[in-house]
Short mmCIF file of C-alpha atoms in Angstrom, two decimals:
data_model
loop_
_atom_site.label_atom_id
_atom_site.label_comp_id
_atom_site.label_asym_id
_atom_site.label_seq_id
_atom_site.Cartn_x
_atom_site.Cartn_y
_atom_site.Cartn_z
CA MET A 1 -14.88 -99.48 180.89
CA SER A 2 -17.50 -97.86 178.65
CA ASP A 3 -20.10 -95.53 180.11
CA LEU A 4 -23.44 -97.03 181.04
CA GLN A 5 -26.10 -96.36 178.42
CA PRO A 6 -29.55 -95.24 179.60
CA LEU A 7 -32.29 -97.83 179.30
CA TYR A 8 -34.91 -95.15 178.70
CA THR A 9 -34.59 -92.41 176.09
CA LEU A 10 -36.81 -89.51 175.15
CA ASP A 11 -37.21 -90.84 171.62
CA ALA A 12 -38.60 -94.15 172.86
CA CYS A 13 -40.75 -92.93 175.75
CA ARG A 14 -44.43 -92.08 175.49
CA PHE A 15 -46.11 -89.90 178.06
CA SER A 16 -49.61 -89.22 179.26
CA SER A 17 -49.07 -85.54 179.90
CA PRO A 18 -51.83 -83.06 180.79
CA LEU A 19 -49.58 -80.00 181.15
CA GLN A 20 -51.27 -76.63 181.60
CA TRP A 21 -50.09 -73.21 182.66
CA GLY A 22 -51.13 -69.68 183.41
CA LEU A 23 -48.66 -67.08 182.14
CA THR A 24 -48.75 -63.39 183.05
CA VAL A 25 -46.73 -60.83 181.10
CA PHE A 26 -46.56 -57.09 181.60
CA TRP A 27 -46.71 -54.35 178.98
CA ARG A 28 -44.79 -51.11 179.35
CA GLN A 29 -47.93 -49.24 178.31
CA ALA A 30 -51.57 -50.25 178.08
CA GLU A 31 -52.22 -52.37 174.97
CA PRO A 32 -55.34 -51.37 172.97
CA GLY A 33 -56.37 -54.90 171.98
CA ASP A 34 -55.27 -58.44 171.25
CA GLY A 35 -55.75 -58.64 167.51
CA TRP A 36 -52.30 -60.26 167.46
CA PHE A 37 -53.57 -63.35 169.32
CA PRO A 38 -54.34 -65.61 166.29
CA ALA A 39 -50.88 -65.00 164.81
CA LEU A 40 -49.21 -65.55 168.17
CA ALA A 41 -51.11 -68.79 168.73
CA ALA A 42 -50.13 -70.07 165.28
CA ALA A 43 -46.46 -69.23 165.88
CA THR A 44 -46.18 -70.81 169.33
CA GLU A 45 -47.97 -73.98 168.18
CA LEU A 46 -44.78 -74.79 166.26
CA ASP A 47 -42.91 -74.67 169.58
CA GLY A 48 -45.17 -77.25 171.24
CA ILE A 49 -47.03 -74.45 173.04
CA ARG A 50 -50.79 -74.14 172.56
CA LEU A 51 -52.36 -70.83 173.55
CA LEU A 52 -55.87 -71.62 174.74
CA LYS A 53 -57.02 -68.20 175.84
CA HIS A 54 -55.94 -64.61 176.44
CA ASP A 55 -57.39 -61.94 178.71
CA PHE A 56 -56.32 -58.48 179.80
CA ARG A 57 -56.39 -58.56 183.61
CA GLU A 58 -55.57 -54.86 183.51
CA PRO A 59 -54.88 -52.70 180.45
CA ALA A 60 -51.15 -53.41 180.74
CA VAL A 61 -51.30 -57.02 182.00
CA SER A 62 -51.85 -60.04 179.73
CA GLN A 63 -52.91 -63.42 181.10
CA PHE A 64 -52.55 -66.53 178.91
CA ALA A 65 -53.99 -70.01 179.42
CA ILE A 66 -51.58 -72.50 177.87
CA SER A 67 -51.05 -76.21 177.31
CA THR A 68 -47.72 -77.72 176.29
CA GLN A 69 -45.99 -80.81 175.01
CA PRO A 70 -43.86 -82.67 177.60
CA ASN A 71 -40.58 -81.56 176.02
CA VAL A 72 -41.33 -77.88 176.71
CA SER A 73 -40.09 -76.35 179.97
CA PRO A 74 -41.91 -73.42 181.58
CA LEU A 75 -38.86 -71.26 180.87
CA VAL A 76 -39.25 -71.99 177.16
CA VAL A 77 -42.94 -71.06 177.43
CA VAL A 78 -41.99 -67.66 178.83
CA GLN A 79 -39.25 -67.08 176.26
CA ARG A 80 -41.28 -68.13 173.22
CA VAL A 81 -44.52 -66.36 174.11
CA LYS A 82 -42.83 -63.10 175.06
CA GLY A 83 -40.36 -63.24 172.18
CA ARG A 84 -42.94 -63.99 169.50
CA LEU A 85 -45.38 -61.44 170.92
CA GLN A 86 -42.72 -58.73 170.87
CA TYR A 87 -41.93 -59.64 167.27
CA LEU A 88 -45.58 -59.26 166.23
CA VAL A 89 -45.91 -55.74 167.66
CA ARG A 90 -42.36 -54.60 166.93
CA THR A 91 -43.29 -51.99 164.31
CA ARG A 92 -45.50 -49.87 166.53
CA ARG A 93 -43.95 -50.83 169.89
CA PRO A 94 -40.24 -51.73 169.66
CA LYS A 95 -39.97 -52.39 173.41
CA ALA A 96 -43.49 -53.42 174.27
CA LEU A 97 -42.98 -55.78 177.20
CA GLN A 98 -41.40 -55.47 180.59
CA GLY A 99 -38.82 -58.04 181.63
CA HIS A 100 -40.68 -59.66 184.49
CA TYR A 101 -43.33 -62.38 184.36
CA ALA A 102 -45.22 -64.96 186.40
CA ILE A 103 -45.96 -68.51 185.32
CA ARG A 104 -47.81 -71.16 187.29
CA SER A 105 -48.66 -74.79 186.71
CA VAL A 106 -52.35 -75.64 186.95
CA GLY A 107 -54.35 -78.83 186.62
CA ARG A 108 -57.80 -80.35 186.55
CA VAL A 109 -57.64 -80.65 190.35
CA THR A 110 -55.62 -78.68 192.89
CA ARG A 111 -52.21 -79.58 194.26
CA GLU A 112 -53.81 -80.11 197.66
CA ARG A 113 -56.12 -82.78 196.25
CA VAL A 114 -53.27 -84.49 194.39
CA GLU A 115 -51.18 -84.62 197.57
CA ALA A 116 -54.11 -86.10 199.49
CA TYR A 117 -54.62 -88.66 196.71
CA VAL A 118 -50.99 -89.76 196.85
CA ALA A 119 -51.06 -89.89 200.65
CA ASP A 120 -54.01 -92.30 200.42
CA GLN A 121 -52.45 -94.64 197.86
CA LEU A 122 -51.19 -97.22 200.34
CA GLY A 123 -54.65 -97.54 201.85
CA HIS A 124 -56.29 -97.59 198.44
CA HIS A 125 -54.02 -100.37 197.11
CA ARG A 126 -54.05 -102.47 200.26
CA MET A 127 -52.00 -105.67 200.20
CA ALA A 128 -53.60 -108.96 201.28
CA ASP A 129 -50.67 -109.78 203.57
CA PRO A 130 -50.56 -107.31 206.49
CA ARG A 131 -46.81 -107.85 206.80
CA ILE A 132 -46.26 -106.59 203.25
CA GLN A 133 -48.63 -103.69 203.91
CA ALA A 134 -46.59 -102.72 206.98
CA ARG A 135 -43.35 -103.07 205.02
CA LEU A 136 -44.53 -100.74 202.27
CA ALA A 137 -45.66 -98.21 204.87
CA GLN A 138 -42.03 -97.77 205.94
CA PHE A 139 -41.02 -96.49 202.53
CA GLN A 140 -43.59 -93.76 201.96
CA ILE A 141 -42.15 -90.24 201.82
CA GLU A 142 -43.81 -87.15 203.25
CA ARG A 143 -41.96 -83.84 203.47
CA PRO A 144 -44.10 -81.33 205.41
CA ASP A 145 -41.22 -78.84 205.22
CA VAL A 146 -41.61 -78.65 201.43
CA ASP A 147 -44.41 -76.20 200.65
CA LEU A 148 -45.23 -76.36 196.95
CA SER A 149 -47.81 -73.59 197.32
CA GLN A 150 -45.01 -71.03 197.58
CA PRO A 151 -43.53 -69.50 194.42
CA GLN A 152 -39.91 -69.82 193.36
CA LYS A 153 -38.01 -66.82 192.03
CA THR A 154 -35.73 -66.05 189.11
CA SER A 155 -33.97 -62.77 188.36
CA HIS A 156 -36.98 -61.62 186.30
CA GLY A 157 -40.02 -63.48 187.55
CA ILE A 158 -41.77 -65.89 189.84
CA TYR A 159 -43.02 -69.37 189.08
CA TRP A 160 -44.91 -72.35 190.43
CA TYR A 161 -43.84 -75.55 188.66
CA ASN A 162 -45.33 -78.58 190.35
CA LEU A 163 -45.69 -82.05 188.82
CA HIS A 164 -47.42 -85.32 189.62
CA VAL A 165 -45.41 -88.20 188.15
CA VAL A 166 -46.52 -91.85 188.01
CA LEU A 167 -44.24 -94.71 186.95
CA VAL A 168 -45.78 -98.16 186.46
CA HIS A 169 -44.02 -101.53 186.45
CA VAL A 170 -43.99 -103.55 183.24
CA GLU A 171 -46.94 -105.97 183.31
CA ARG A 172 -47.75 -104.58 186.79
CA TRP A 173 -45.01 -106.71 188.34
CA ARG A 174 -45.16 -106.46 192.15
CA GLU A 175 -41.94 -105.70 193.99
CA VAL A 176 -42.12 -106.27 197.76
CA ARG A 177 -38.56 -107.25 198.71
CA GLU A 178 -37.39 -105.00 201.52
CA ASP A 179 -33.87 -104.44 200.21
CA VAL A 180 -35.18 -103.41 196.78
CA LEU A 181 -37.78 -101.08 198.30
CA GLN A 182 -35.00 -99.49 200.34
CA ARG A 183 -32.95 -98.88 197.20
CA ILE A 184 -35.92 -97.39 195.35
CA ARG A 185 -36.71 -94.99 198.18
CA ALA A 186 -33.08 -93.98 198.59
CA MET A 187 -32.71 -93.35 194.85
CA ILE A 188 -35.84 -91.17 194.74
CA VAL A 189 -34.32 -88.98 197.45
CA ARG A 190 -30.93 -88.98 195.73
CA VAL A 191 -32.35 -87.94 192.36
CA CYS A 192 -34.27 -85.08 193.94
CA GLN A 193 -31.21 -83.85 195.80
CA GLY A 194 -29.02 -84.07 192.72
CA LYS A 195 -31.48 -82.47 190.31
CA GLY A 196 -32.87 -79.77 192.58
CA TYR A 197 -36.38 -81.24 192.67
CA ARG A 198 -38.44 -80.24 195.70
CA LEU A 199 -40.03 -83.56 196.65
CA SER A 200 -43.17 -83.19 198.75
CA ARG A 201 -44.52 -86.75 198.66
CA ALA A 202 -43.73 -90.14 197.22
CA GLY A 203 -46.15 -93.03 197.26
CA LEU A 204 -44.17 -96.22 196.82
CA LEU A 205 -46.47 -99.13 195.95
CA ALA A 206 -45.74 -102.71 194.93
CA ASP A 207 -46.30 -102.09 191.21
CA HIS A 208 -46.06 -98.33 190.74
CA VAL A 209 -44.69 -95.10 192.19
CA HIS A 210 -46.32 -91.68 192.67
CA LEU A 211 -44.18 -88.55 193.01
CA VAL A 212 -45.31 -85.03 193.89
CA LEU A 213 -42.58 -82.46 193.37
CA GLY A 214 -41.60 -78.95 192.40
CA CYS A 215 -39.05 -78.57 189.61
CA PRO A 216 -36.54 -75.99 188.31
CA ILE A 217 -38.06 -73.72 185.67
CA GLU A 218 -35.56 -74.68 182.95
CA VAL A 219 -36.26 -78.44 183.09
CA ALA A 220 -38.89 -79.98 180.78
CA PRO A 221 -41.41 -82.45 182.25
CA ASP A 222 -40.16 -85.32 180.09
CA GLU A 223 -36.64 -84.79 181.44
CA VAL A 224 -37.97 -85.11 184.99
CA VAL A 225 -39.64 -88.43 184.20
CA LEU A 226 -36.58 -89.72 182.36
CA ALA A 227 -34.31 -88.94 185.30
CA PHE A 228 -36.42 -91.12 187.57
CA LEU A 229 -36.88 -93.93 185.04
CA ASN A 230 -33.16 -94.38 184.44
CA ASN A 231 -31.98 -93.87 188.00
CA LEU A 232 -34.60 -96.19 189.46
CA ALA A 233 -33.70 -98.79 186.83
CA PHE A 234 -30.06 -98.41 187.89
CA ALA A 235 -31.06 -98.92 191.54
CA GLN A 236 -32.70 -102.20 190.52
CA GLY A 237 -29.77 -103.74 188.69
CA MET A 238 -30.08 -101.84 185.39
CA ARG A 239 -33.31 -103.63 184.54
CA PRO A 240 -36.15 -102.02 182.54
CA VAL A 241 -38.55 -102.36 185.44
CA TYR A 242 -40.92 -99.60 184.38
CA GLN A 243 -43.11 -99.08 181.35
CA VAL A 244 -41.48 -96.97 178.65
CA GLY A 245 -42.81 -93.57 179.62
CA GLY A 246 -45.24 -92.59 182.32
CA PHE A 247 -47.77 -90.08 183.52
CA VAL A 248 -46.69 -86.50 184.15
CA GLY A 249 -49.22 -83.79 184.90
CA THR A 250 -49.15 -80.25 186.20
CA MET A 251 -50.98 -79.11 189.32
CA GLY A 252 -51.23 -75.94 191.34
CA GLU A 253 -53.23 -73.89 193.78
CA TYR A 254 -55.86 -73.22 191.12
CA THR A 255 -57.55 -75.47 188.59
CA THR A 256 -58.33 -74.95 184.94
CA ASN A 257 -61.86 -74.01 186.03
CA ALA A 258 -60.41 -70.63 187.03
CA TRP A 259 -59.91 -69.92 183.31
#
């Protein structure tokens, strides 16, 4: 028997993806200025990484405001920005940067507001039939033990990588069958367990799904969405239930207003 082929592929999918980050890197010695910034911004643009702003928080600490394409993981952001910056100053400072870093996802609104928004989805999209409303209520997911405000650690740094994902049914088809809703909920949990996603909330509605989760630093946002699209399609009989793509946005404890 041949392997099952995914219904959704990265080449075919289109994403609405406001993805923004704050990156902190540390110099070994105080840096006199950031005249290198235009060249660094031009170089990282080719990597799908847009440098929006740079500030020295202290003489030896650089803070970058960044936006990215959905195929760029936060680990790639760290590697490309640090690597290209070191290359630009290599002549006068062969080992300019320390190994550690901090990167955090940020958004237009805070993580707390996004979680509250998802928690309210069932009430916001109220079904006319109270029996269906009660049925959907059974399949909402809330994980109070998952605290996305806390950083995760690598051997060299700390990170906050939190996403809000929305998948919408084709033509807004409404799915209210209890057995199908059970399979969808179970698959969401299974994907998160298998991929190492830290699921905080899931809002399961008749025609769309909201997910609030923390992700491993090496995984790109589009890979996260694709994992759910294909596995949820599998749970529903290998049917292309969802639109080809979805919404994926970053969020955090701070907003872009802090920039």
